PDB file of C-alpha atoms in Angstrom:
ATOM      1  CA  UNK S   5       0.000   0.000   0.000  1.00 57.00           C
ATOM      2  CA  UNK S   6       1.421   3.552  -1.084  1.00 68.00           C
ATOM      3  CA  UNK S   7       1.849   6.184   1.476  1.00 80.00           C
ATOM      4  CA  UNK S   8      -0.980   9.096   1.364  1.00 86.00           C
ATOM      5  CA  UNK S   9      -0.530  12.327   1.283  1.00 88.00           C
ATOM      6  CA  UNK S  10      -1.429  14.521   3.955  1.00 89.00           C
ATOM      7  CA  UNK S  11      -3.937  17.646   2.427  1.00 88.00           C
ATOM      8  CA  UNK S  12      -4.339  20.260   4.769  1.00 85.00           C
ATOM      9  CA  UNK S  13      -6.757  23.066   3.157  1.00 85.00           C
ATOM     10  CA  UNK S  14      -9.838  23.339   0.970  1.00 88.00           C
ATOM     11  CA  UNK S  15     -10.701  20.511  -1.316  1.00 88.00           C
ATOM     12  CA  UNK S  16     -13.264  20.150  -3.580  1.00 91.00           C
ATOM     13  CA  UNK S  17     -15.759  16.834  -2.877  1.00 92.00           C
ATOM     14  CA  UNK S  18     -15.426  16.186  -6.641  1.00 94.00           C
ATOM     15  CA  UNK S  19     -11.528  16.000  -6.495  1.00 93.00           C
ATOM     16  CA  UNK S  20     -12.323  13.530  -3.125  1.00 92.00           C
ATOM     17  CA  UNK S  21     -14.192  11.351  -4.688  1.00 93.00           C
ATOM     18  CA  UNK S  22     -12.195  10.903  -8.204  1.00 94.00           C
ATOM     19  CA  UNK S  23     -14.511  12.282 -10.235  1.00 95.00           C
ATOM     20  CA  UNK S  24     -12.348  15.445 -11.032  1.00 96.00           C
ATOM     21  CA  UNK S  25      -8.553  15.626 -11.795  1.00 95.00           C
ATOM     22  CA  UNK S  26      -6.882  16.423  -8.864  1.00 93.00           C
ATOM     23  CA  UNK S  27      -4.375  18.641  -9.883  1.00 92.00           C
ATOM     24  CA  UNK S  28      -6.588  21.077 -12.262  1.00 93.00           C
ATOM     25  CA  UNK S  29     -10.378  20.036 -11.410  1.00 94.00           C
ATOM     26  CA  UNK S  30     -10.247  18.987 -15.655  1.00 95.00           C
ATOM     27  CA  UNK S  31     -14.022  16.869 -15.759  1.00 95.00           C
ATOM     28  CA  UNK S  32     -13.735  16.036 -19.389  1.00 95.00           C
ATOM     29  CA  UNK S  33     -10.741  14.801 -19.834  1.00 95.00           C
ATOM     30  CA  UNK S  34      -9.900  10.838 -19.122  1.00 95.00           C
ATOM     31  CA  UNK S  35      -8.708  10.471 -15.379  1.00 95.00           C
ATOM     32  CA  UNK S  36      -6.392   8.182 -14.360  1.00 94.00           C
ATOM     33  CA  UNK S  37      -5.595   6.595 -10.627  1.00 93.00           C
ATOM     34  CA  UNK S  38      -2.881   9.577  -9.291  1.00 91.00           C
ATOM     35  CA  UNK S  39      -2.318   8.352  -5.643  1.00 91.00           C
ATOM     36  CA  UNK S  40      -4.453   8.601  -2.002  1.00 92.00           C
ATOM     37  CA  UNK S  41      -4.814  11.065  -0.024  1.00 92.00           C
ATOM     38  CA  UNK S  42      -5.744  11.469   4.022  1.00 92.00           C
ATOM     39  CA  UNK S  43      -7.319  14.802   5.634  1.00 91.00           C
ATOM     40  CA  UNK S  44      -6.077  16.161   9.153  1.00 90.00           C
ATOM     41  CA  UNK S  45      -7.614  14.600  11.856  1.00 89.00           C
ATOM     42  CA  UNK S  46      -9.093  11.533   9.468  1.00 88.00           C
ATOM     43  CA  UNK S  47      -7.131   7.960   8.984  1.00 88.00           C
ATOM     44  CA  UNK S  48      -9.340   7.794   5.772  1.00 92.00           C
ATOM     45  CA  UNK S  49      -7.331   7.535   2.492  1.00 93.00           C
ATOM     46  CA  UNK S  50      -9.165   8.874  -0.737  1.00 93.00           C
ATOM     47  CA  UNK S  51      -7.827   7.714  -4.271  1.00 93.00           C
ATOM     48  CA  UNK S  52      -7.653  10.840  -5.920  1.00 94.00           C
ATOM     49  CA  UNK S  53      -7.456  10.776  -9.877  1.00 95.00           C
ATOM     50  CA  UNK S  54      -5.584  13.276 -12.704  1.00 94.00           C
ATOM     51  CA  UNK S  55      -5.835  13.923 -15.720  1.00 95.00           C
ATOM     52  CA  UNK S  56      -2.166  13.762 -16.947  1.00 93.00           C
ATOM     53  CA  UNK S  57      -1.913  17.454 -16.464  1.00 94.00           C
ATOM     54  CA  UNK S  58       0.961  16.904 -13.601  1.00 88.00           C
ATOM     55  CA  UNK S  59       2.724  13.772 -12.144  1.00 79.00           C
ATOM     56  CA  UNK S  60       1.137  11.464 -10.266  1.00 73.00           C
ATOM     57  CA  UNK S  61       1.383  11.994  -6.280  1.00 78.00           C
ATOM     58  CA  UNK S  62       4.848  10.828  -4.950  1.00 67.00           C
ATOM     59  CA  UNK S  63       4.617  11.061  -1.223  1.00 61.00           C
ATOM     60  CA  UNK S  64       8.189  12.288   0.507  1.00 50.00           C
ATOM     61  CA  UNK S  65       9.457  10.481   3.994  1.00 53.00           C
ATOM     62  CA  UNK S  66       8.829  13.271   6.749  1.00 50.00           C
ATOM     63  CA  UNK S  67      11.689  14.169   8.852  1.00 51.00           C
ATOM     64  CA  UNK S  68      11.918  11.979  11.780  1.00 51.00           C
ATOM     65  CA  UNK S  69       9.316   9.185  10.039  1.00 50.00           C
ATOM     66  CA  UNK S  70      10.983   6.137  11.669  1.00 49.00           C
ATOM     67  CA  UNK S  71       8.286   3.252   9.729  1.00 47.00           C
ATOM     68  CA  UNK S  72       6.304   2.612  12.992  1.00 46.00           C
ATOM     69  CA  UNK S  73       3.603   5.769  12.213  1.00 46.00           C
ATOM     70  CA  UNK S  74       1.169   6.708   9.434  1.00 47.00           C
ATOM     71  CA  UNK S  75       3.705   8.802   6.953  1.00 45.00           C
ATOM     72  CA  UNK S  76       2.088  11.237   4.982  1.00 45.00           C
ATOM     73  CA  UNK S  77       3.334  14.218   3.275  1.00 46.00           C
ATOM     74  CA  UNK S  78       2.179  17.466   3.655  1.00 46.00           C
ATOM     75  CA  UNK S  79       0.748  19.785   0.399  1.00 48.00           C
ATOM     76  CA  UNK S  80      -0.939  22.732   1.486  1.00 44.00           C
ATOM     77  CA  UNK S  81      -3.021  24.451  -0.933  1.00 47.00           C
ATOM     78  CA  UNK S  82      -3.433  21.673  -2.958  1.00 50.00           C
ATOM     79  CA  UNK S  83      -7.057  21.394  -4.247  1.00 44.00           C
ATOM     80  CA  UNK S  84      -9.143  24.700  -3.679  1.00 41.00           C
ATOM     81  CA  UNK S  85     -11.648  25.471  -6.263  1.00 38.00           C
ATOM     82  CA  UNK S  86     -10.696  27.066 -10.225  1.00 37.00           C
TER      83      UNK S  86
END
């Protein structure tokens, strides 16, 4: 199982539940599996989709991650609304 990442922010329900690209909120285009993510406060992972616009997620070891917790990585601001 791939590590989420960590979202802290605004996100769009439609980029939550893979029905818009997660990167660019692109609808129309074909969307393709781009990772999980988790929200603060939730152990819930959400497979998030793209559209190709941008790479696919590629969660980073946090400093002092030693294996034994849940690793995420932190990107805040992504999602919002466009």
């Amino acid at each position: 199982m791939t590590t989420p990442v960590l979202v802290d922010g605004h996100v769009s329900l439609a980029r939550l539940h893979g029905a818009a690209c997660w990167h660019c909120g692109a609808v129309t285009r074909t969307l393709a599996p781009a990772g999980t993510v988790v929200r603060p406060g939730s152990n819930r992972r959400w497979a998030v989709v793209s559209c190709g616009c941008r790479p696919a997620l590629a969660p980073q070891p946090q400093p002092g991650d030693d294996g034994t917790g849940p690793a995420c990585t932190s990107l805040p601001g992504v999602g919002g609304t466009r």
